[in-house]
Coordinates of C-alpha atoms in Angstrom, one line a residue:
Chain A
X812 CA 7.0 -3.3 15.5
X813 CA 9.7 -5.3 13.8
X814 CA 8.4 -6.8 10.4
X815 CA 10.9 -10.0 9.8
X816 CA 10.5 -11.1 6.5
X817 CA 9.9 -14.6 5.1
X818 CA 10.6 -16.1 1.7
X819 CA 11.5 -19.7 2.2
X820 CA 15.4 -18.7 2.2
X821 CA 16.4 -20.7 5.1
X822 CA 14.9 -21.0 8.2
X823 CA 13.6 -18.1 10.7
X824 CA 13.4 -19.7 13.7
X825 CA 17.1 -19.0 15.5
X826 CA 16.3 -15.0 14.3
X827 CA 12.8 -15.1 16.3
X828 CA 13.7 -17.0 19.2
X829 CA 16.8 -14.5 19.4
X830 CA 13.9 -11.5 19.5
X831 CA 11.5 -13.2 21.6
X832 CA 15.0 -13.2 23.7
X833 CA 15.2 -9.7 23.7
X834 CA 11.6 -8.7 24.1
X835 CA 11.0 -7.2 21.0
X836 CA 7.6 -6.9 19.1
X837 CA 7.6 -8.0 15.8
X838 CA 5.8 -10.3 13.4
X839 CA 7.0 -12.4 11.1
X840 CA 6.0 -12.1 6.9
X841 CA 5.5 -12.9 3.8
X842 CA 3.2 -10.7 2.0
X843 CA 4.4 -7.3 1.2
X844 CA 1.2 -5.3 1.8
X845 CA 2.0 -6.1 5.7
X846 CA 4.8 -4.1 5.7
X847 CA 2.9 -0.7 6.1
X848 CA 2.5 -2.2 9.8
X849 CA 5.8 -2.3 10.6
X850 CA 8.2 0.6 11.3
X851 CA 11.3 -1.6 11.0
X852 CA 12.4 -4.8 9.0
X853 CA 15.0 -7.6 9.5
X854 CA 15.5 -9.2 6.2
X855 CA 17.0 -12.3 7.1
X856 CA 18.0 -15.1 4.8
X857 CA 20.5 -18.3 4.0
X858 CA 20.6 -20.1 0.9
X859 CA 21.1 -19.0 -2.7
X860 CA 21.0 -15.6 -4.1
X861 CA 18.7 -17.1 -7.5
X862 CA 16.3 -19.0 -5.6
X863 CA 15.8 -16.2 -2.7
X864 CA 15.2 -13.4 -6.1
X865 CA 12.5 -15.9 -7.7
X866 CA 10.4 -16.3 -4.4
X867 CA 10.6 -12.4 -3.4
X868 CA 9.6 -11.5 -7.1
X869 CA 6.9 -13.8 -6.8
X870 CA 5.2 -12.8 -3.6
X871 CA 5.9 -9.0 -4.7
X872 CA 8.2 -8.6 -1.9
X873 CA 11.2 -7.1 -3.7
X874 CA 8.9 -3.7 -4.5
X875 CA 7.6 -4.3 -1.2
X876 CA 11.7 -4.3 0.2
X877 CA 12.4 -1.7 -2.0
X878 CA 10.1 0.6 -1.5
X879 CA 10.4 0.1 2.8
X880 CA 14.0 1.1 2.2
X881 CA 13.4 4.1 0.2
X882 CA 11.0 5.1 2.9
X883 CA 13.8 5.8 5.2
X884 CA 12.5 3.3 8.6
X885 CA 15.6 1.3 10.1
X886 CA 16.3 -1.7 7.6
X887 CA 18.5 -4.5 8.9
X888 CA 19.5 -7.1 6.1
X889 CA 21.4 -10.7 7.3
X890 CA 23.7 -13.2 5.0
X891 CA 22.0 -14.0 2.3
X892 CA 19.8 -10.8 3.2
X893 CA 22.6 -8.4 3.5
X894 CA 24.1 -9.8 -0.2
X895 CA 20.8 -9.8 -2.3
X896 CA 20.2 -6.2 -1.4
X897 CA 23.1 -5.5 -3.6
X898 CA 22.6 -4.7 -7.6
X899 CA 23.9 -8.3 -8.8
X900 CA 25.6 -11.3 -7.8
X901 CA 27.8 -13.7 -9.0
X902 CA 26.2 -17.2 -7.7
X903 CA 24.3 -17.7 -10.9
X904 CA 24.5 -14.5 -12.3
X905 CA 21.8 -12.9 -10.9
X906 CA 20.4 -9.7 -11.0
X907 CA 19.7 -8.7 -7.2
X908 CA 17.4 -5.7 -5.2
X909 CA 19.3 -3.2 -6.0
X910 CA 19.0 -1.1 -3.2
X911 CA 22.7 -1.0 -2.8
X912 CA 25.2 -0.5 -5.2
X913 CA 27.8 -3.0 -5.5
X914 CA 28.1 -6.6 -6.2
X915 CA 28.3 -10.0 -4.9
X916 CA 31.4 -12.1 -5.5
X917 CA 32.5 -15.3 -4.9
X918 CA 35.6 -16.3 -2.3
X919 CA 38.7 -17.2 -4.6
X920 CA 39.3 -21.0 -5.0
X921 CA 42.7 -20.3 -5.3
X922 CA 43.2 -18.3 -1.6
X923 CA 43.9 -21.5 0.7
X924 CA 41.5 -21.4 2.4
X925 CA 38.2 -23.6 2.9
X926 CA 35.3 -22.1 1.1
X927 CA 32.6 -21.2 2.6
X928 CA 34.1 -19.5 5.4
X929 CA 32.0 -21.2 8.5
X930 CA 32.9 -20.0 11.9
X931 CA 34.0 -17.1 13.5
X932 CA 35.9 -14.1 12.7
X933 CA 36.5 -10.9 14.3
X934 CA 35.2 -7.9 12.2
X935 CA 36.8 -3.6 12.2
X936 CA 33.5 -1.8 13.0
X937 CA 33.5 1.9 12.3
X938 CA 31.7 4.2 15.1
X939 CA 28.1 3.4 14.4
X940 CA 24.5 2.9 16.7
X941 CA 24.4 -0.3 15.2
X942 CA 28.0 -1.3 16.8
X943 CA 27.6 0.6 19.8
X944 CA 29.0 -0.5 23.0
X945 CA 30.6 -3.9 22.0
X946 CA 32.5 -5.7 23.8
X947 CA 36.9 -5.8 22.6
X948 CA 38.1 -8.6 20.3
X949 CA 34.2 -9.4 19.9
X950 CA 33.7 -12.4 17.5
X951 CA 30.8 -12.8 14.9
X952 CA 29.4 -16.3 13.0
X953 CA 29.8 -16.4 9.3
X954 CA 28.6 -19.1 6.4
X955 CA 29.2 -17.9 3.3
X956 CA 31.0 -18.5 0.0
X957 CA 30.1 -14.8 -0.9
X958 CA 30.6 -11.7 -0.3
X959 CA 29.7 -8.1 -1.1
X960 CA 31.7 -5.5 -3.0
X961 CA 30.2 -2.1 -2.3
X962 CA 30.2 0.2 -5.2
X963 CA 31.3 3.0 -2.9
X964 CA 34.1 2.3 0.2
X965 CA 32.1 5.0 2.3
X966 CA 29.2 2.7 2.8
X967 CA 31.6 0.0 4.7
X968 CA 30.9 -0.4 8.3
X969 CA 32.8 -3.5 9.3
X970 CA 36.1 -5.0 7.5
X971 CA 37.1 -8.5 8.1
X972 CA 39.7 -11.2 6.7
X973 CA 39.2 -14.7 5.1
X974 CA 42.1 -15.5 2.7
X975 CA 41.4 -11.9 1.6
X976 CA 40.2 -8.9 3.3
X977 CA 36.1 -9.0 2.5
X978 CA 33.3 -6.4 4.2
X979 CA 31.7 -7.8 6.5
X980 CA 29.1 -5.1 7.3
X981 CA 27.7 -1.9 5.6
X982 CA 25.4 1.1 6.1
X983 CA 24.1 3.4 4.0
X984 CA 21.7 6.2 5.8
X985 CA 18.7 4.0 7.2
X986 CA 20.0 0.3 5.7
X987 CA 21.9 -1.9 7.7
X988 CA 23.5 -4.7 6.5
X989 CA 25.9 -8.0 8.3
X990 CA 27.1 -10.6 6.3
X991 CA 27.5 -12.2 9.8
X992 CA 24.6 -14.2 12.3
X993 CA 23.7 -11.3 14.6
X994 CA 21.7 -14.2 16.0
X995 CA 24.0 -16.5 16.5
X996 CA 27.0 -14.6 17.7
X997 CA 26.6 -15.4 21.4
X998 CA 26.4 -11.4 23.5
X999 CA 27.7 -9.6 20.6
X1000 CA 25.2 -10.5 18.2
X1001 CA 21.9 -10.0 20.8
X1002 CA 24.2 -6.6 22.0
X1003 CA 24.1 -5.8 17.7
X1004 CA 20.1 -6.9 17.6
X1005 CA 19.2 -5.3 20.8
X1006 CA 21.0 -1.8 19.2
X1007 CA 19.0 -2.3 16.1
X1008 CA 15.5 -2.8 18.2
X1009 CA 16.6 0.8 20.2
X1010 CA 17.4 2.4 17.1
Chain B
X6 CA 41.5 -13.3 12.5
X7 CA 39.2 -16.2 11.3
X8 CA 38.9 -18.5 15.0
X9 CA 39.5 -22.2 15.3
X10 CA 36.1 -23.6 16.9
X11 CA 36.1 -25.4 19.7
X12 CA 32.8 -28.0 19.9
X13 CA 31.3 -29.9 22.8
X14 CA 29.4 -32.4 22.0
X15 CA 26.6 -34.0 24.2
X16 CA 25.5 -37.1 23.8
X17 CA 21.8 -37.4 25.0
X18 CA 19.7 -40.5 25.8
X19 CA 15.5 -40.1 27.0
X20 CA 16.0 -36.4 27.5
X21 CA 19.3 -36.8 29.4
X22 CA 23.1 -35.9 28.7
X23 CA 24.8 -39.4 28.7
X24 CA 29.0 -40.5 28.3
X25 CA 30.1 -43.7 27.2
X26 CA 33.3 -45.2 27.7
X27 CA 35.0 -47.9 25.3
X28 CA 33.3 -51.2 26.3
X29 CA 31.5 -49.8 29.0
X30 CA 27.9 -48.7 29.7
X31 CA 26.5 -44.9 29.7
X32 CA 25.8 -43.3 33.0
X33 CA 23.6 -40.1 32.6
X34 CA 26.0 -37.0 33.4
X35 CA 22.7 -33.9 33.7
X36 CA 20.5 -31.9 31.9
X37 CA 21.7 -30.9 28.5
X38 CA 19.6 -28.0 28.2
X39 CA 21.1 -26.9 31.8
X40 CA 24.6 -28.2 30.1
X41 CA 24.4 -26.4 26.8
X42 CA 23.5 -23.2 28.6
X43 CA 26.4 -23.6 30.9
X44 CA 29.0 -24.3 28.2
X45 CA 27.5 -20.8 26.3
X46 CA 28.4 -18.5 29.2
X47 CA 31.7 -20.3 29.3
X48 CA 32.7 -19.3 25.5
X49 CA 32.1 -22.5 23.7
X50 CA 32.0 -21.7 20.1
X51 CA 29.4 -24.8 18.8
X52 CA 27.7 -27.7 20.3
X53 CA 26.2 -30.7 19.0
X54 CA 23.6 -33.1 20.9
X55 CA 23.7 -36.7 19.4
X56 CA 20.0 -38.3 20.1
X57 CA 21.5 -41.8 21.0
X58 CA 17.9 -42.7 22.4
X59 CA 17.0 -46.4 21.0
X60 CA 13.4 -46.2 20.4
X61 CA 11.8 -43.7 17.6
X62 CA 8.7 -43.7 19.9
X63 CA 11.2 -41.5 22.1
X64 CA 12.1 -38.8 19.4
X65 CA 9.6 -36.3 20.8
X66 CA 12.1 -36.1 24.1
X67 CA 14.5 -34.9 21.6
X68 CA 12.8 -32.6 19.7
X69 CA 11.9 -30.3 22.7
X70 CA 15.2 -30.8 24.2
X71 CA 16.5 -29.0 20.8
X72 CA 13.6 -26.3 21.0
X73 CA 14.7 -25.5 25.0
X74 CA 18.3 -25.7 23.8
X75 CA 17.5 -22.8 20.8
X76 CA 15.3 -20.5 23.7
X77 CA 19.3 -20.4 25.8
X78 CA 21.8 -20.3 23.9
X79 CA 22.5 -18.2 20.4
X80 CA 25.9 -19.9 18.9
X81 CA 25.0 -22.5 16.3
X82 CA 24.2 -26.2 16.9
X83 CA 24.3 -29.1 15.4
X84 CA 22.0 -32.6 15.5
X85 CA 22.5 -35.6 14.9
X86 CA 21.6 -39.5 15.3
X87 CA 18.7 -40.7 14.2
X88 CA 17.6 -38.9 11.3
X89 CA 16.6 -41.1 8.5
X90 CA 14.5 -38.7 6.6
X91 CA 13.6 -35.1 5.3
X92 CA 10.9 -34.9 8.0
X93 CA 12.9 -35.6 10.4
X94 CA 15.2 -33.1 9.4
X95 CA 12.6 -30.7 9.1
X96 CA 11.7 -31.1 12.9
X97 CA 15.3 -30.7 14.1
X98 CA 16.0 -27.4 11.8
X99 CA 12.6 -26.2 12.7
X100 CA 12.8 -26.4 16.5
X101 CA 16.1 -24.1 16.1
X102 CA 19.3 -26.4 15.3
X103 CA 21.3 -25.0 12.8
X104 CA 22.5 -27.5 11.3
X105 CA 21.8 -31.4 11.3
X106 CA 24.4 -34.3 11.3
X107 CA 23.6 -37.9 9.0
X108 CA 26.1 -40.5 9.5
X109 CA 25.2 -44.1 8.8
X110 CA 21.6 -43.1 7.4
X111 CA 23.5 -41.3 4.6
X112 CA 25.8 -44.4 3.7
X113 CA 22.6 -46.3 3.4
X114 CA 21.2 -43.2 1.4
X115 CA 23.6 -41.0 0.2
X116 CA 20.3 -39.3 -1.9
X117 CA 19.4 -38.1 1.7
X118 CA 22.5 -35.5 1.4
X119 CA 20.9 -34.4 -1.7
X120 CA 17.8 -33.2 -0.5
X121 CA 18.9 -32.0 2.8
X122 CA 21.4 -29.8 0.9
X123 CA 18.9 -28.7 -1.7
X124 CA 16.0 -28.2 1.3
X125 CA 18.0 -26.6 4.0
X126 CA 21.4 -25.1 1.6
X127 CA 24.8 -27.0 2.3
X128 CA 25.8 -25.1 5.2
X129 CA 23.0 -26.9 7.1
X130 CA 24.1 -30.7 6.4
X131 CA 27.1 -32.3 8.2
X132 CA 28.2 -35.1 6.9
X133 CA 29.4 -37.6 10.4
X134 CA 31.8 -39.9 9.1
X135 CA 32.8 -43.0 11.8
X136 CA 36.3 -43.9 10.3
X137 CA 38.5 -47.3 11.2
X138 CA 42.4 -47.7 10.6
X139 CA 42.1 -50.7 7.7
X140 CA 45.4 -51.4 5.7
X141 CA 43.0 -53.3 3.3
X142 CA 41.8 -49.7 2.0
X143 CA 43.9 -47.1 -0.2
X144 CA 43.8 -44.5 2.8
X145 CA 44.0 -46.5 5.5
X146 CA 41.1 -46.0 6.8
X147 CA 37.0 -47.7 5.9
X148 CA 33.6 -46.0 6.8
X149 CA 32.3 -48.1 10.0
X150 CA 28.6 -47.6 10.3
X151 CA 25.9 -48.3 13.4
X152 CA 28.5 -47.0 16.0
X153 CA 31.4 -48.7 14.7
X154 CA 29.5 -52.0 14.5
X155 CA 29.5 -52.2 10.8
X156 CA 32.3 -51.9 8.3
X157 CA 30.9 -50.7 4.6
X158 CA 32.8 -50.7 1.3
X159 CA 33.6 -47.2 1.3
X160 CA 37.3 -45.6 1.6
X161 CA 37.0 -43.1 3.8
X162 CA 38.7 -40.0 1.6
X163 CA 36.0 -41.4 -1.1
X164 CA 33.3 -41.2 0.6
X165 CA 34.4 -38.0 2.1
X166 CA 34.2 -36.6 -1.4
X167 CA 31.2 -38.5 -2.8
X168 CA 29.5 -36.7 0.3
X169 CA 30.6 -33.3 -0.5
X170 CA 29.8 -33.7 -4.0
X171 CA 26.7 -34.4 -3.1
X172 CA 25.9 -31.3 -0.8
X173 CA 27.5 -31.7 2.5
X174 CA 29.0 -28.6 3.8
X175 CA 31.2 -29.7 6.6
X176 CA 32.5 -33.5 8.0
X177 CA 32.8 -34.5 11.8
X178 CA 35.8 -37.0 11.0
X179 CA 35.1 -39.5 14.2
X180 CA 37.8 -41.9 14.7
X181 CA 36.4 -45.1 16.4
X182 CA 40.1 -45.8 17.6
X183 CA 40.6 -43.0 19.3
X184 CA 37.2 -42.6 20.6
X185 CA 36.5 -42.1 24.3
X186 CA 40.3 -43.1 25.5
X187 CA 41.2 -39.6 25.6
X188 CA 44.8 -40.0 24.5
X189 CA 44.7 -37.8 21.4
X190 CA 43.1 -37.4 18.2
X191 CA 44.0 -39.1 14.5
X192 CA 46.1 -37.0 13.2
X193 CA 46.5 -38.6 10.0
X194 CA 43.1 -39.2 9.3
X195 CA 41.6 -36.0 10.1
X196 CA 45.1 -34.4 7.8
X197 CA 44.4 -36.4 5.1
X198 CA 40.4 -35.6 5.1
X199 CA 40.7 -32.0 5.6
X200 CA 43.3 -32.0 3.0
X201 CA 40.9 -34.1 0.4
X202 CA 38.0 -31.8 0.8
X203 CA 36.9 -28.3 0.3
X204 CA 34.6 -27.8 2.9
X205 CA 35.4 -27.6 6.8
X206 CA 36.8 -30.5 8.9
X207 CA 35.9 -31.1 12.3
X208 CA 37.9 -33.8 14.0
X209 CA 36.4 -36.2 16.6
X210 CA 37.2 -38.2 19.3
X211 CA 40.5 -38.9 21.7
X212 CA 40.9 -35.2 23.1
X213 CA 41.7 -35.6 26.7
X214 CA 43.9 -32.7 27.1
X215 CA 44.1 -29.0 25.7
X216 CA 47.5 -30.1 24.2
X217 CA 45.5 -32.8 21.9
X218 CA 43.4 -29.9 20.2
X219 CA 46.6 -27.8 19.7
X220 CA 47.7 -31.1 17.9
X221 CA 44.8 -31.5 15.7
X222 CA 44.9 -28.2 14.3
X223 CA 48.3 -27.8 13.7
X224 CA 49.2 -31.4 12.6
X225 CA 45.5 -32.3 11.9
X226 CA 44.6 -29.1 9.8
X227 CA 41.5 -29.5 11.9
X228 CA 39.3 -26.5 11.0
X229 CA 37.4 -27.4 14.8
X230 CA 37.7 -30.2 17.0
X231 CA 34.7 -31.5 19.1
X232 CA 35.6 -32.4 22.7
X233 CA 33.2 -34.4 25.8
X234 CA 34.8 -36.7 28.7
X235 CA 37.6 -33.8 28.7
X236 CA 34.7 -30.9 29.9
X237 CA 32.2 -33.1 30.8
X238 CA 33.8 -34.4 34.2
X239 CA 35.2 -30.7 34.9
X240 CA 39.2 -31.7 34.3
X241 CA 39.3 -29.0 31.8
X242 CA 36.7 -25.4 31.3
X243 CA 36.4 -24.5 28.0
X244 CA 38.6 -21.2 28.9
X245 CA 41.6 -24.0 29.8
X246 CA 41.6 -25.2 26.6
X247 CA 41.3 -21.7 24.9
X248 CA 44.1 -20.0 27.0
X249 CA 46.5 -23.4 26.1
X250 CA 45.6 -23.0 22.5
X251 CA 46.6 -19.4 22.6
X252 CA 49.5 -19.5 23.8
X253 CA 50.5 -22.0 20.9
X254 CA 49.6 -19.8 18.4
X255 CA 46.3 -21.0 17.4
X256 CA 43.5 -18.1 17.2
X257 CA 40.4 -18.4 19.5
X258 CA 37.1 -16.7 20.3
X259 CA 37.9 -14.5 23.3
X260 CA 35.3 -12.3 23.8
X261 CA 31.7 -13.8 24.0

């Protein structure tokens, strides 16, 4: 059962309908006791980073994230999801999860290119189960301003290029992370979800 | 390599895709669930359903067309026409559109930008923007509201920026001169927006060949360009139009 978690950071609906899609079980939440029931989460999210930290802090869902992370069950993070489970970021400052070392940073004004980034953009995966079995040349949907800067280069699972060359994608042991719509990538994204739900 | 987006956009009237021609009627062209699903397995890269119905008792239709439409097809869409307040809004985003278009209803209230943006985040408000050539204005070109029927104050590169200023996070640039005669976008207005604003540009109406988007992206700086009568009637797939703007140089999706 796939726990997807809520905390008024943008909208859930395309990430359910894209599960309901797929046949997956899973339940959408926002209270952090709930999570004992599930033996995955998709931490999904669009928005900005401040707001998204205030309402998980006060439902108690960032122990609750924290300590679903640390107990090793697959952990999928998305945009805004995949960025605040980083140590800080630069949109406001703000002190993040912390589950992942690095930071967030903000696209250069100065790169010539239109900021955020919406569209699409093809993305470098490493060999991964996540990535498995994609199709050439695939294509992903991005809407961001920011992105993440891992502490460590070994955790990168997918490079990209706007302006400048950004990560588009990480993994570290059971944490998964896109800065990309998995949900609304057309085949590639469900073939990314679907991965995630064999995992 | 970052893509140039290729939108269709479906105009839909009582539940039904419709195409109007300059001073003609609409005639009802099919489903636009059945549509928006077809135009997905042919690699389009967005879609956007304009709700051109005439009565609010009719909004419903629209609402579950947009809920069908977000159960088919995972690429982002857009919605607009009609939307006059956060509510409605709310039902669009909730029912699975992506992102929701204002056009005259934000001229009348540009405050409505402002809370969409701070409800839904930036990325979810698209600013539609009518524009008319008018030598009278500093760029050439004045905001035209209700379809074209009204002219407002506004220059169109200052309201492009009042709007962006106040939260929008991309502008369909619609050229009521060019619209529905399929001879070719306005260059020089959608240049001279996309050049005045941070935040994506998607140019709108005139495209009647694949050679017309090539156009609007190179000449245009279009970051996407939104296409109908050209797919709608079957002259072009969206693959013809992909394959032409490849071989120009101009990166696509190609996978999907």
């Amino acid at each position: 059962m796939i726990g997807v978690i809520d905390y008024d950071a943008g909208n859930l609906t395309s990430v359910s309908t894209a599960l309901r899609f797929l046949e997956a079980d899973f339940f959408v939440t926002r209270d952090p006791q709930e999570l004992v029931r599930a033996d995955k989460v998709i931490f999904p999210g669009v928005g900005e980073a401040v707001q998204a930290m205030g309402n998980l802090k006060h439902s108690g869902m960032d122990e609750g994230l924290r300590e679903f992370a640390a107990g090793g069950k697959p952990f999928l993070g998305i945009c805004l999801g995949s960025q605040i489970l980083f140590d800080h970021s630069e949109e406001r400052n703000v002190p993040c999860l912390g589950i992942l070392p690095g930071r967030v940073l903000r696209f250069p004004a100065d790169m010539g290119m239109k900021i955020p980034q919406i569209g699409w953009n093809t993305v470098d995966f490493k060999e991964d189960p996540l990535v498995s079995d994609l199709p050439g040349e695939a294509s992903f949907y991005f809407v961001h301003s920011y992105y993440v800067k891992p502490a460590n280069e070994d955790i990168v699972l997918g490079k990209s290029e706007y302006g400048i060359p950004f990560t588009a994608a990480v993994r570290r042991e059971n944490v998964w992370a896109t800065q990309f719509h998995p949900e609304k990538s057309g085949k590639p994204g469900l073939k990314i979800l679907k991965n995630f739900i064999n995992l | 390599m970052f893509q140039k987006r290729i939108v269709i956009c479906l105009d839909v009237r009582d539940g039904k895709t419709t195409k109007g021609v300059k001073f003609k009627g609409n005639v009802d062209i099919g489903d636009p669930v059945e549509m928006a699903a077809r135009y997905y397995e042919q690699g389009v890269d967005e879609l956007v359903f304009y709700d051109i119905t005439a009565s609010a008792e009719q909004r419903g239709i629209m609402i579950d067309v947009v809920a069908r439409v977000a159960e088919r097809i995972f690429i982002p869409f857009c919605v607009g026409g009609g939307i006059r307040t956060l509510d409605d809004m709310k039902a669009v985003i909730n029912a699975g559109a992506e992102k929701i278009s204002i056009n005259s209803a934000a001229v009348r209230t540009p405050a409505l930008i402002e809370e969409g943006a701070s409800h839904f985040g930036s990325q979810c408000i698209v600013l539609g923007m009518d524009a008319a050539a008018d030598w009278e204005m500093p760029s050439g070109y004045r905001v035209v509201i209700d379809g074209g029927r009204k002219p407002t104050d506004w220059d169109m590169l200052d309201w492009a920026r009042e709007a962006v200023r106040l939260g929008a996070g991309e502008i369909v640039l619609n050229s009521i001169d060019t619209d529905g005669v399929r001879e070719g976008y306005e260059l020089n207005a959608t240049r001279l927006v996309s050049e005045a604003v941070s935040v994506p540009v998607v140019a709108s109406g005139g495209a009647g060949v694949p050679a017309h988007l090539a156009d609007v992206f190179k000449e245009g700086k279009a970051d996407a360009a939104l296409v109908a009568s050209m797919v709608h009637y079957g002259d072009y797939s969206v693959n013809d139009i992909k394959i032409h703007l490849d071989r120009e140089g101009i990166p696509v999706r190609k996978t999907w």
